[in-house]
Every structure is written in C-alpha cells, then in structure tokens.
Coordinates of C-alpha atoms in Angstrom, one line a residue:
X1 CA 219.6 -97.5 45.7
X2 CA 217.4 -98.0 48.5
X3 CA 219.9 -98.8 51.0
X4 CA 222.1 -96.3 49.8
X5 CA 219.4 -93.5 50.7
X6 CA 219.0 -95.3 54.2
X7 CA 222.8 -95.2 54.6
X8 CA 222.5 -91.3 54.1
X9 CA 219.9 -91.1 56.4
X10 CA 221.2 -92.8 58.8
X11 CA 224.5 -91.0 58.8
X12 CA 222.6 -87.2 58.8
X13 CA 220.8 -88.8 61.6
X14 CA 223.9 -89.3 63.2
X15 CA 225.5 -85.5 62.5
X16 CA 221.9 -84.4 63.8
X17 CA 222.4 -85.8 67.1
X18 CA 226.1 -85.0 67.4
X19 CA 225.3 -81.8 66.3
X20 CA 223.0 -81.7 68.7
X21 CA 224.9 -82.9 71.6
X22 CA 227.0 -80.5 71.1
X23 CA 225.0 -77.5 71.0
X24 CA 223.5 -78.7 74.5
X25 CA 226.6 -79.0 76.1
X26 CA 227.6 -75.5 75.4
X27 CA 223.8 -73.9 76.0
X28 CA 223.0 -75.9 79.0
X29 CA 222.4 -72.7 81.4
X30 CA 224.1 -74.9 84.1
X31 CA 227.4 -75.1 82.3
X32 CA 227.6 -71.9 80.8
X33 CA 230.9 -70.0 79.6
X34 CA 232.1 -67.6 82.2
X35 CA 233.9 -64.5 81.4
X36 CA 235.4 -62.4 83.9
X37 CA 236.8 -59.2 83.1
X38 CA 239.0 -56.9 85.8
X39 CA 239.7 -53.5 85.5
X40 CA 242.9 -52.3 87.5
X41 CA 242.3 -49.2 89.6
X42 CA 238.9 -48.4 88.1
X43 CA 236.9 -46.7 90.9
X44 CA 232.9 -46.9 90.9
X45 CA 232.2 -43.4 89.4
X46 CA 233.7 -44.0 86.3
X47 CA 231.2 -45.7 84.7
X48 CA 228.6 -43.0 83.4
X49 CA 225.8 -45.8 84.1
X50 CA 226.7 -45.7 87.6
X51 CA 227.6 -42.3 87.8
X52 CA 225.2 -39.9 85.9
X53 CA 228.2 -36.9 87.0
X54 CA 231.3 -38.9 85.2
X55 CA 233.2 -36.9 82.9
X56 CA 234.2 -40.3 81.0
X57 CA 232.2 -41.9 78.3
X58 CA 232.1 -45.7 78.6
X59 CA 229.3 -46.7 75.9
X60 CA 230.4 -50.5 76.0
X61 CA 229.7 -50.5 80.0
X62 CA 227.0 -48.3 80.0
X63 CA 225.2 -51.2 77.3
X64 CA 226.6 -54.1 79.6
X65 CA 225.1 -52.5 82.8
X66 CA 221.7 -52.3 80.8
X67 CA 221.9 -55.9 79.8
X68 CA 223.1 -56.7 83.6
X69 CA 222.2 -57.0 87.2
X70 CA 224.5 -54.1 88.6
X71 CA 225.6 -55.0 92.2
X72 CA 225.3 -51.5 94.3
X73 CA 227.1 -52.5 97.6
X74 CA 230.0 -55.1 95.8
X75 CA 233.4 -54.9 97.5
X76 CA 237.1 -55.8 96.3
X77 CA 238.3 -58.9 99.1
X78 CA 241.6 -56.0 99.3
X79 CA 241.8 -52.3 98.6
X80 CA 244.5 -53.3 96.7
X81 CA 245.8 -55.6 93.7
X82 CA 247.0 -58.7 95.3
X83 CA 244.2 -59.5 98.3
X84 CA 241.6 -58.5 95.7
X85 CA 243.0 -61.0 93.3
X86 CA 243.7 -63.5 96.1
X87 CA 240.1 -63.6 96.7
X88 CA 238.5 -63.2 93.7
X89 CA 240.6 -66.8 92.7
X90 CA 240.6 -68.5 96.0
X91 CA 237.3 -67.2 97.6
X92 CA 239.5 -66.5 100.8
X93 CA 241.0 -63.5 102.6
X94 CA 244.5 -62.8 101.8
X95 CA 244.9 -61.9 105.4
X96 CA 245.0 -65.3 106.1
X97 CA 248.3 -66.0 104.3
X98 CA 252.0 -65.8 104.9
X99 CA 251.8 -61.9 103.8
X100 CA 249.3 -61.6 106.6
X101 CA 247.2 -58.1 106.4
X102 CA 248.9 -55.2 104.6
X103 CA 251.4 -57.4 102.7
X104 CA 252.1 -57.0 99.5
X105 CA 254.5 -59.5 96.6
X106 CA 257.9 -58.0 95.4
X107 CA 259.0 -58.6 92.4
X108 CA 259.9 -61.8 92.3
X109 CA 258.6 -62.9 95.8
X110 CA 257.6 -66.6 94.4
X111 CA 253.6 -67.6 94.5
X112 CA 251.3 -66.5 96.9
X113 CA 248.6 -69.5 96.2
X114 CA 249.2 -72.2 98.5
X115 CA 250.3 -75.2 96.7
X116 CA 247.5 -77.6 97.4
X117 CA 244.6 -74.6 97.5
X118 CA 241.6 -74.6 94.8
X119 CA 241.4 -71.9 92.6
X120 CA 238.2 -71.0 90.5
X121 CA 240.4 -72.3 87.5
X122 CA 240.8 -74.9 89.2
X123 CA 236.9 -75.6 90.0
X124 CA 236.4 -75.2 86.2
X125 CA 239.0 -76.8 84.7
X126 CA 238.1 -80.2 87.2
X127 CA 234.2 -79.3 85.7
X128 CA 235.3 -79.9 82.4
X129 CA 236.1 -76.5 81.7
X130 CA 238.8 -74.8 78.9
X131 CA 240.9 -72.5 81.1
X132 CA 242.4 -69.1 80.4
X133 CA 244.2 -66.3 81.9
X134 CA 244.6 -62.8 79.7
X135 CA 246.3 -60.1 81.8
X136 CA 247.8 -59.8 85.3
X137 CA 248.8 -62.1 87.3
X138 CA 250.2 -60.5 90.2
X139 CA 250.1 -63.6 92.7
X140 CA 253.4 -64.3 92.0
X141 CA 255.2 -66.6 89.9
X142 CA 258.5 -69.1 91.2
X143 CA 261.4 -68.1 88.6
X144 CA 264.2 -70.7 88.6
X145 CA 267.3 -69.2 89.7
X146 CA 270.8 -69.9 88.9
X147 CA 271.8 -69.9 92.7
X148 CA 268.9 -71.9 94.5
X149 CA 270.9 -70.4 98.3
X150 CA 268.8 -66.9 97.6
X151 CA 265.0 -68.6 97.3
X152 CA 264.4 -67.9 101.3
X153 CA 266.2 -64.3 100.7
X154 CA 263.7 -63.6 97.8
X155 CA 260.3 -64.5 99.4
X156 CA 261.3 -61.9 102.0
X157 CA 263.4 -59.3 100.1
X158 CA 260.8 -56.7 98.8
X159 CA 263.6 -55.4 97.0
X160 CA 265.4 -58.3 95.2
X161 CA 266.8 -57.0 92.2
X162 CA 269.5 -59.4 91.9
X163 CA 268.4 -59.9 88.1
X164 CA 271.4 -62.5 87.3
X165 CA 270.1 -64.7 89.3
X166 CA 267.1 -65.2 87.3
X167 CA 267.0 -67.6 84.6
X168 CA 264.4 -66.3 82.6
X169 CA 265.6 -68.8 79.7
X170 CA 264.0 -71.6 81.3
X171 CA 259.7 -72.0 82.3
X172 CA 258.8 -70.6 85.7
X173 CA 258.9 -73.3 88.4
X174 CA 255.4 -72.5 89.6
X175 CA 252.8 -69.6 87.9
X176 CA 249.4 -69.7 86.7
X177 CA 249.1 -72.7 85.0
X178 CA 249.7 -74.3 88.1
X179 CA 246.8 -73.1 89.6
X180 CA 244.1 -74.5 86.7
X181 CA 245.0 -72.7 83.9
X182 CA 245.3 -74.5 80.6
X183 CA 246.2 -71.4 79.2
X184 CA 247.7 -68.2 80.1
X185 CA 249.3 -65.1 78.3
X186 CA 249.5 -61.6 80.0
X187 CA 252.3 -60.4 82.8
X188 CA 253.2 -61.2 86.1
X189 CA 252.3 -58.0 88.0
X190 CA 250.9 -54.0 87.2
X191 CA 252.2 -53.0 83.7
X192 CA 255.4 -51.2 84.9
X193 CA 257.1 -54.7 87.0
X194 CA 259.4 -56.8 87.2
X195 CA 260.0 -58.2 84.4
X196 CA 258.6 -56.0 81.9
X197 CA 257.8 -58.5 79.6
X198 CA 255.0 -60.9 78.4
X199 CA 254.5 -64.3 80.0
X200 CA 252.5 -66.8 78.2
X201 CA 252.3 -70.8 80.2
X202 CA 254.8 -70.1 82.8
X203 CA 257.7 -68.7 80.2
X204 CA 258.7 -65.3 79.0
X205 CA 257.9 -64.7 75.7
X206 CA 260.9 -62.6 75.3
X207 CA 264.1 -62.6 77.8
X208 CA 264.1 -58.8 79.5
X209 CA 267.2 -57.9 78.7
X210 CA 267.3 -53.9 78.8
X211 CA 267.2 -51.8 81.9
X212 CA 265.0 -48.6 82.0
X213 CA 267.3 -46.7 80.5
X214 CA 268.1 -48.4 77.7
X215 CA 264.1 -49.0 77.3
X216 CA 263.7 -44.8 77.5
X217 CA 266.7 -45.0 74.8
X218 CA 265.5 -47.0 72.1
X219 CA 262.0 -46.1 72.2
X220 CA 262.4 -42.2 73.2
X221 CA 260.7 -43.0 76.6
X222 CA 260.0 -45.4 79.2
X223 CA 256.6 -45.0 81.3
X224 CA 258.4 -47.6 84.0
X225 CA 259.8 -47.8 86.9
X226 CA 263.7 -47.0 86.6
X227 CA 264.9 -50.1 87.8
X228 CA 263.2 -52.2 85.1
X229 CA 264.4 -55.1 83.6
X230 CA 262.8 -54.9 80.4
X231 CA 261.9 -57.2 77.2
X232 CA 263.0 -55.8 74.0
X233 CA 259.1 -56.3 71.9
X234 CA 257.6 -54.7 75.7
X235 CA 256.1 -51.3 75.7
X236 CA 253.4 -49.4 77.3
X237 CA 251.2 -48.4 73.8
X238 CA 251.7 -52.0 72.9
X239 CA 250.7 -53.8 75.9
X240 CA 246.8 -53.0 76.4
X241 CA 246.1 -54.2 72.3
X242 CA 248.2 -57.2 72.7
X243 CA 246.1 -58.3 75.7
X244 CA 242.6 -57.6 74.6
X245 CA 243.8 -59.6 71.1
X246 CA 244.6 -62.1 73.2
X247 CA 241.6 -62.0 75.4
X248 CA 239.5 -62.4 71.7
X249 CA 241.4 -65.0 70.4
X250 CA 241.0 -67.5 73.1
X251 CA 237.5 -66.9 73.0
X252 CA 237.5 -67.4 69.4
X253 CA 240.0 -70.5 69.7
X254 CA 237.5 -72.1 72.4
X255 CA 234.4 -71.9 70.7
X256 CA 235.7 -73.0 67.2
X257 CA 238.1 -75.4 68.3
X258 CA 236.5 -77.0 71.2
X259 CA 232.5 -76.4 70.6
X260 CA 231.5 -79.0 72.7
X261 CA 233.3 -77.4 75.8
X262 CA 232.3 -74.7 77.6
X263 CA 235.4 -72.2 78.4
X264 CA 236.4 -69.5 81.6
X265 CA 238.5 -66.8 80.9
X266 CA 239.9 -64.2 83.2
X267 CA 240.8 -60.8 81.6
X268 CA 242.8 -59.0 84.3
X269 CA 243.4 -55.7 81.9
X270 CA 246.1 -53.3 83.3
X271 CA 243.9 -50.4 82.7
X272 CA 243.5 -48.2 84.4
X273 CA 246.3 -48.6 86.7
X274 CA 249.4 -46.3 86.4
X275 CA 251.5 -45.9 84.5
X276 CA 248.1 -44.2 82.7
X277 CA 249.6 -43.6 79.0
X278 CA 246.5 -43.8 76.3
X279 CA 247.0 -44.9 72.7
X280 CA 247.1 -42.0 70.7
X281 CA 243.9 -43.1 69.5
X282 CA 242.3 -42.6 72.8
X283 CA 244.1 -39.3 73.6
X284 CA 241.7 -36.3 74.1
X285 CA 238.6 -38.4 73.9
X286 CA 237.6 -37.9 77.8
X287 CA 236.5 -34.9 79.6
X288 CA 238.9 -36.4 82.4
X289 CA 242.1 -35.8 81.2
X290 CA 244.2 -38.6 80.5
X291 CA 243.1 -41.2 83.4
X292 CA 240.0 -40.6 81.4
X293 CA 241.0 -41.2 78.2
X294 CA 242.7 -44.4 79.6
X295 CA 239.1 -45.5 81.1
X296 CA 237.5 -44.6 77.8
X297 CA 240.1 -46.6 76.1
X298 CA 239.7 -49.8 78.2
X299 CA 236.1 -49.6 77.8
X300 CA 236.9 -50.0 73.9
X301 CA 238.2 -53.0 74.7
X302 CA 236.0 -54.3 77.2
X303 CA 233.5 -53.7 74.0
X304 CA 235.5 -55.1 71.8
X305 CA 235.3 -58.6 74.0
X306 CA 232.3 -58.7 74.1
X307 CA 231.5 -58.0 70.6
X308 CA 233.3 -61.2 69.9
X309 CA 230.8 -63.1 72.4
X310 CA 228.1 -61.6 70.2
X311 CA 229.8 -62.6 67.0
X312 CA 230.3 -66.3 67.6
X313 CA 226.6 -66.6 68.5
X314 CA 227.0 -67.2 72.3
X315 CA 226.2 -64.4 74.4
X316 CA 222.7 -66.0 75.8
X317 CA 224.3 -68.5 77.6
X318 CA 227.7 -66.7 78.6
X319 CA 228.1 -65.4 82.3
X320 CA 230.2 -62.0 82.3
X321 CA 231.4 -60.2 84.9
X322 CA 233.1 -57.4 85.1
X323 CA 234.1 -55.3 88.4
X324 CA 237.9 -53.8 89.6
X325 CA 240.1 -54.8 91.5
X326 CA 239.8 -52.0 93.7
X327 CA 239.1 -48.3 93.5
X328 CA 241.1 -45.6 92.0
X329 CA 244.8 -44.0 93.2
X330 CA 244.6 -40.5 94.4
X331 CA 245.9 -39.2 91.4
X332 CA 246.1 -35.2 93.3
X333 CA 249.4 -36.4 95.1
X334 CA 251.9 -38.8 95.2
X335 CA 252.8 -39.6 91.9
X336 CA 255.4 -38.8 88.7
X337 CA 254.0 -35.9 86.8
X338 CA 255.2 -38.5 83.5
X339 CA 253.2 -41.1 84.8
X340 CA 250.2 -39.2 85.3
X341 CA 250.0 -36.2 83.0
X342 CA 247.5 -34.6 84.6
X343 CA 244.9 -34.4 87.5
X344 CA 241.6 -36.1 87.5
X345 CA 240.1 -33.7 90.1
X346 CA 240.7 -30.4 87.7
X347 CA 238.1 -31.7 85.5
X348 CA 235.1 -32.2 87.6
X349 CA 235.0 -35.9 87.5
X350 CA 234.8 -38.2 91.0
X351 CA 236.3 -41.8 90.0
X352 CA 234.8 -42.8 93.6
X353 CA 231.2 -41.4 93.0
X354 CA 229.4 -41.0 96.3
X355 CA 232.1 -42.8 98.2
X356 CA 234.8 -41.5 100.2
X357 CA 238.7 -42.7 100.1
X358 CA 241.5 -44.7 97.6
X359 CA 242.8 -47.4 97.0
X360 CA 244.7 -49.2 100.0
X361 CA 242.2 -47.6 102.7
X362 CA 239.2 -48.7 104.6
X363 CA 237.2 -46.1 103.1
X364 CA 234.4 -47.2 100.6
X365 CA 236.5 -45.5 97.7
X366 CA 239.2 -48.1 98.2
X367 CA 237.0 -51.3 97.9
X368 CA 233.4 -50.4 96.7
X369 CA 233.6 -51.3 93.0
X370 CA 231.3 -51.1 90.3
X371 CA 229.9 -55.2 89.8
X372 CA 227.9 -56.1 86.2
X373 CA 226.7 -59.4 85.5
X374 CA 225.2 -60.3 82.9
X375 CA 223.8 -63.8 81.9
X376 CA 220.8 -63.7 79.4
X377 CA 219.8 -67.3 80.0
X378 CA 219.1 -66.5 83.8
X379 CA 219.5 -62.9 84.7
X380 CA 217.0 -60.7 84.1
X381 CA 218.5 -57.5 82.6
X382 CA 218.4 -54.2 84.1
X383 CA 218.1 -54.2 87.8
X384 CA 219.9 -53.0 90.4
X385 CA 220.6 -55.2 93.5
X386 CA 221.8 -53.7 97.0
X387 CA 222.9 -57.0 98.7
X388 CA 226.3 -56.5 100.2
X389 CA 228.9 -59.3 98.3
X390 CA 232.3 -59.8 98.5
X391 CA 234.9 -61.0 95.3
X392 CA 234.9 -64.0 97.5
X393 CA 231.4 -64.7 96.7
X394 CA 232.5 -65.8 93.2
X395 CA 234.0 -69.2 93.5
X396 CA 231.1 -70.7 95.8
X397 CA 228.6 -68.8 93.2
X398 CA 229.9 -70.9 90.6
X399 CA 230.4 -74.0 92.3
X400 CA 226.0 -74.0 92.6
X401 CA 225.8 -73.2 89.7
X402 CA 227.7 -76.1 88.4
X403 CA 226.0 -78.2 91.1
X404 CA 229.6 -78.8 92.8
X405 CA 229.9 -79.0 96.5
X406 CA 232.6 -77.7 98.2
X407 CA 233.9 -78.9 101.5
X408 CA 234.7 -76.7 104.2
X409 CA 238.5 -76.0 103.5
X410 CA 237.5 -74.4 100.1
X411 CA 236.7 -70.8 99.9
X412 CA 236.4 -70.5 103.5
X413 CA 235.3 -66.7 103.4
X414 CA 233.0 -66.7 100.4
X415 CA 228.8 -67.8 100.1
X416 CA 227.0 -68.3 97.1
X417 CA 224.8 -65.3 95.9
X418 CA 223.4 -67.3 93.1
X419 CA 220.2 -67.0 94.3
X420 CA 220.1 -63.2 93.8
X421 CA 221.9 -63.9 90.3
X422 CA 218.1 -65.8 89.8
X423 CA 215.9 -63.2 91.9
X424 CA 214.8 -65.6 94.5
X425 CA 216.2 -64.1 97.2
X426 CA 218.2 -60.5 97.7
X427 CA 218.9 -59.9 101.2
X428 CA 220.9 -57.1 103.7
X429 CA 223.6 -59.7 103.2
X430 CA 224.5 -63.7 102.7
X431 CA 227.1 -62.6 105.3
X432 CA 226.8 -62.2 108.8
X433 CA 229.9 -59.6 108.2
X434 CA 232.1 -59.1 105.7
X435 CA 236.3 -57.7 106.3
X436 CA 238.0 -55.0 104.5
X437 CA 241.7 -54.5 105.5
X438 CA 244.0 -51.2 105.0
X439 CA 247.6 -51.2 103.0
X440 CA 248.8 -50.6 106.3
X441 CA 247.8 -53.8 108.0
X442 CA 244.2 -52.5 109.9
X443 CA 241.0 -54.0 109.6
X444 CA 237.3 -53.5 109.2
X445 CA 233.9 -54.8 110.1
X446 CA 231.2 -54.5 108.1
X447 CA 227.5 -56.0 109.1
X448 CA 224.7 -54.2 107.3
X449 CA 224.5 -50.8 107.4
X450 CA 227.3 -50.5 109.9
X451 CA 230.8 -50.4 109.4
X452 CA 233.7 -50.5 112.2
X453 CA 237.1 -49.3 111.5
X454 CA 239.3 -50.4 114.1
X455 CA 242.5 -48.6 114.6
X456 CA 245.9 -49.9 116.0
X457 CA 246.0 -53.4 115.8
X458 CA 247.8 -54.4 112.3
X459 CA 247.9 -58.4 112.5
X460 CA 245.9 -61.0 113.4
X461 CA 247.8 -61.6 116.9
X462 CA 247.5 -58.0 117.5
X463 CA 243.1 -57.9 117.0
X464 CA 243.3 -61.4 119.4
X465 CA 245.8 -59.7 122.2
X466 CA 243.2 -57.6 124.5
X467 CA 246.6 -56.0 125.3
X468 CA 246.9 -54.0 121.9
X469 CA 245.4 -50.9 122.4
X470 CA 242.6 -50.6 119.7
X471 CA 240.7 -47.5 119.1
X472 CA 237.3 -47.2 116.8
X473 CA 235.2 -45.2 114.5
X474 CA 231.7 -46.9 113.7
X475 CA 229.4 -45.8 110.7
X476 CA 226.1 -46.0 109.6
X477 CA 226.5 -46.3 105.4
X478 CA 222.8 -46.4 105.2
X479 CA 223.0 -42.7 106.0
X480 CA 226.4 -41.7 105.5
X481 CA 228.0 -42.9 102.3
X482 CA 230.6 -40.8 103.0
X483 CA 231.8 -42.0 106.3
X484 CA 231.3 -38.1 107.7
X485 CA 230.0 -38.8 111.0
X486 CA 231.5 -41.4 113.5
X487 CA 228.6 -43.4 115.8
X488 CA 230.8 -45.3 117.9
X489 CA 229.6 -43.8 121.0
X490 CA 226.0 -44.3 120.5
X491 CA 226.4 -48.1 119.6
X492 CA 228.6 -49.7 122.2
X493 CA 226.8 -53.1 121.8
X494 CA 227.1 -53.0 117.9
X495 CA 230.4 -52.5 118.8
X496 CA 231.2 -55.7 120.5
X497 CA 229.0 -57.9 118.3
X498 CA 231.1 -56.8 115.4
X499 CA 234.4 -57.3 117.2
X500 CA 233.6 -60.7 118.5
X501 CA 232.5 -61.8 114.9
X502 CA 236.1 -60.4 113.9
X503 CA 237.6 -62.7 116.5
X504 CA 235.8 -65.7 115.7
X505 CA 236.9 -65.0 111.8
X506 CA 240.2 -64.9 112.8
X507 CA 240.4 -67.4 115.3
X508 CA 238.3 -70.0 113.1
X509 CA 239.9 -69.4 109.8
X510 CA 236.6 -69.4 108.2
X511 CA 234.0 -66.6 107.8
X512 CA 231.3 -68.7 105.4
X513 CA 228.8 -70.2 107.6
X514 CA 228.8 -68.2 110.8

C-alpha cells in the first residue's frame, strides 16, 4: 500500500512540474505571444481615444488604448499597402527593392520578399515560435503557370490578366509560408484582387472561376473590380467574418494544442480599405456614414480577438499591437459611388485628425497612424509616448526582447524601441532620421521636429545625381501639424544635414546605426 501511495506521488509530482514547465514557457515575459493586428486604410482620427472629434464609435480600441502605451508620432514604412507591409515584415524600406520608390505589385507580379531575407515570421518561427498569417498578404505570391515563357512578362506587366495561364489547381510556388509562416489563411492582396478568393498555405481554397460579371450575376452584385477572376464561396459580406474566425481560431488552436509554445499571429484585416461595404449588422451604426460603419465594424472584430486572448487566460503575458497600414483614401474624389456610398467629410468626421494629407502622399495623413501596444507583463497601461518610430522598428524590437541579435544585413532600417516599451528611455527619436516616400516615387526626411519634402527626384539614382533638379519644402511639425507653412528658407543648414543623411541612407543601404 505504501509504495503504491509513493508511486502516486511521485507521478503527481511529475504532472506538477510538467505542468509547471509549461506554464513558464508560455508566461516567461521574454517569450511572450505576440499579436499584431493591421487595419487597412484606417487613418489616425478614427479612433475616438485618439480623436475626442471622431464621429465613429470604436469601444474595443478605445479599451485597448486605455490598457496600452499609445505611440503619438508612429509612422507606416509606405503611405501605401505594400512598402508599409514590406517593412512592418522585413524591418526595411521597400525603396530599396526591385519596385524601387513608388512601385507597387500587380496582380500576380510574383513575391516581393527576397528569397534569402528574414522576415519577423521568420525571427519567431527560428525562436521557437507557432506562426500565423490571417488576412492580406499583398507581397506577392509566385503562381505556377502553365507557360513558364511569361514569368519575366508577369513580374513587369502591371496588367497581366492572362488568367489561363494560371494554374490555380496546383500550391503557389512561393507565398507566405515561405517566408516563416507555419500557417496562413487570408488573400493575396486588398479584398477586391486578383484572384478573389481565399488562400490558405500557398493554395486556393477554391479555383476562381467566375469573372465579375458572373460574380454581380449570381449574387445580385459584385463590390469588385470588373476584371475579377472570382471564387465561387468569395464575397465581400463574407470575407471580414471568415477572417476574424480565422484569426480566433488559431489563437485558440495555439494555446490548446501547443500550450507549451508561445504563438505570433499577424491579422492583416481588409477593413477599412475599399471596397467599404458593412455587414448589414453594422449598417447605420456610425455617425460617419458607411466608411464609418465599416471602422465600427472592424473594431467589433478587433474586440472580438481580443476577447478570445482574455478567454483562454493569456492576456498578461501577450504583446498586441495594433496600428494601419497607412492612413485613409480621400474618399471626396476619385472613387465609384458603389464602392463608397457616401462621403466621410459630409458628416463632420476627420479620419486624419490633426494631420494633413492621404494615403500615398508625404503628408502626415498618409503615414501617421494610430500605434497601441499593449503588454500587461511589462507595459504600464495608459500613457502616451511621443518618440518618433517607424513599422521598421518592430522586427529589431522583438529580436531584444527575445534576446536575439541580429547582424547587420537584417532589418537594415529599423532600431529597437523596447526600451520605451519598458519606460527606460523615450527620446525625440532612436533614429537619426527616419524616410517616408510618395506613390509617385518622391521622398522625405524627417529628423525631429523637422520634415523635408523633396520634390523632383523619384528614384534613388535621381536623389544621388546633383544633376536632377530637386526643389524643397521644410516643416517644423512641432508647430505645424498641418504642414501650413514652408521654413525652407530660414533653415538652409537643416537642409543639407537632412539631405546628406538621405544620401548616406541610400548610398549605404542601411539607415539603423547612423
């Protein structure tokens, strides 16, 4: 009997400390969970915590921003979807690849992610990580094709639509879980691209087989583009539920299936980003029309996320971020009354806040974006910090946090601000400068308050040629949030230190460290 009851104690003694080894592995507040959640679109103002004049309720943002160190001064690496994504996953300028500034992936341009670059995925996944991708992709994914003579003609082509050469039957040669994700589910680019249908590791989950047309036909409309090639399960009120189900469930999957494993998953929403079409449920529930009924809606499922972290008992020790990929469209011009349905600036409501400009411009409405993290273990909840960081800043924020060094041909444009994460240290900047570039190929500067537009050059060979003709505006954002008045005249010196910096950027192919 007696050696039966030490056999039972000795095996509970044996669950304890399992049980305990696993608990530490997923509460050690150096290997916490990481969330990262990306709006599409969403511009700074919409979020009534950061906007006390938004005509847009967002209760689950407003609570996350409470529990949160809100970054004031946090900036997109792009005004635009792909070099804000590019950044945010590779902690480098996008400027620096073969789309140099202002370009942009086609439909089926094939991946943008060198092959033998690190992704944060990738710096996870290597840490022991579970990986996951919910949402957009929009870095490009290498279809197989039928007739491998056209690959050259499609990285180049921005209008490809040679469908038929696309076997959509087979995996993608190259997509996201090539680049550190175990697991991915979402589409390849905004909700209304090429192909309209869900990807999930690499392979369609249906074969697009309609055309816009025949999508409009069957389900009475079609919030597209009209030269769609579209799935027949894909549509626009199914699409933001399927993804934010999908965004719980690997969260759910992770913890319970793998508790001794700390996860990362990226939830790249498609909201807000045209085409703006809000469940029914959400219609009418905004004082902004229906862009603001789509924010509203995607901050029901940014709350639903995050409810699930507070359901499986893990939110203390779960780093979540959420930001945008870049600010809003100007919805007053431009686009399909079907896609938009209305105006956002009838109703009183600034998406950009205090900010000037859209997406794809220099101004700070194209790239200022609202930035939340929240990490209960380390973060004190709350505050407000004005130190000037970049998307590129994530991946070497991480990588200290983990304790992982990186060498120098990893995130060459992003530094660690894990120290104002902590409150040790919240300076101007952990940059000397910092580079915002225009749709249209131009460039800025910005060190501290200043910020220097510079007009003309659209390439790097054109900023390095002193025979471009280069005009500039300089402005003091310390003063003028709005970028009213230009400076340029009183600060010649300013000037040139802000140029040079440029130069060396380019020239070294590195910004970190200098």
């Amino acid at each position: 009997m007696r050696t039966l009851s030490m056999t039972l104690i000795c095996s509970l003694t044996l669950v304890l400390l399992s049980f305990s080894s696993e608990v530490s592995a997923t509460t050690n507040p150096r290997r916490p969970h990481v969330v990262i959640i990306l709006a599409d679109d969403m511009g700074l103002g919409d979020v009534t915590a950061l906007n006390k004049y938004s005509q847009i309720p967002t209760p689950n943002l407003d609570k996350l921003a409470r529990q949160s160190l809100s970054f004031t001064d946090a900036h997109a690496a792009g005004s635009y979807c792909v070099p804000s994504r590019y950044g945010l996953l590779t902690g480098r300028y996008m400027w620096r690849t073969r789309l140099g500034s202002g370009g942009n992936l086609a439909n089926f341009a094939g991946t943008l992610i060198e092959p033998d670059r690190k992704t944060i995925a990738n710096l996870l996944q290597n840490a022991g990580y579970y990986t996951g991708l919910i949402g957009k992709w929009h870095q490009g994914l290498d279809w197989k094709l039928r007739d491998e003579s056209e690959r050259e003609q499609i990285r180049v082509d921005l209008n490809y639509q040679n469908f038929n050469n696309i076997d959509f039957a087979s995996p993608a040669l190259k997509g996201p879980k090539d680049y550190g994700f175990t697991y991915s589910f979402g589409t390849a680019g905004s909700a209304e691209m090429n192909p309209a249908t869900f990807i999930e590791n690499n392979r369609v989950t249906v074969i697009p087989t309609l055309t816009s047309a025949q999508a409009k036909a069957k389900y009475g409309e079609w919030y597209g583009r009209d030269d769609n090639i579209v799935a027949e399960d894909y549509t626009m009120d199914r699409l933001v539920p399927t993804l934010s189900n999908k965004a719980c469930e690997f969260v759910e999957t992770a913890v319970r299936t793998k508790p001794d494993q700390p996860f990362f998953l990226y939830y790249a929403m498609t909201t807000p980003h045209n085409p703006i079409v809000p469940h029914r449920e959400f219609q009418g529930k905004s004082r902004a029309g229906t862009y603001g009924d789509f924010v509203f809606e995607l901050d029901y499922h940014v709350g639903k996320l995050l409810q699930k972290l507070d359901d499986l008992g893990i939110v203390d020790n779960t780093l979540v971020i959420f930001t945008s990929d870049n600010g809003p469209v100007n919805r007053t011009k431009g686009y399909s009354q079907r896609w938009v349905r209305g105006d956002t600036m009838i109703y009183d409501h600034d998406s950009n806040g205090p900010c000037a400009g859209w997406k794809g411009g220099l101004e700070e409405g194209g790239h200022r974006v609202p930035f939340l993290v929240r990490w209960p273990a380390v973060i004190k909840p709350g505050e407000q910090c004005s130190t000037t960081i970049v998307f590129n800043d994530v991946f070497p924020t991480l990588a200290e946090i983990l304790d992982i060094p990186l060498d120098d041909n990893i995130a060459e444009d992003g530094v660690s601000f894990y120290q104002a994460l902590k409150g040790e240290s919240r300076p101007v900047s952990f940059h000397k400068a910092i580079i915002h570039n225009h749709h249209n190929g131009t460039f800025a500067v910005r060190q501290g308050p200043y910020k220097l537009m510079v007009h003309g050059p659209k390439t790097i060979d054109e900023v390095l040629n002193e025979s471009v003709t280069a005009t500039y505006t300089l402005y003091d954002l310390g003063q003028d949030i709005e970028e009213t008045t230009d400076i340029s005249k009183q600060h010649p010196v300013q000037i040139s230190q802000m140029l040079i910096l440029l130069k060396q950027y380019m020239k070294t192919g590195r910004s970190k460290g200098s």
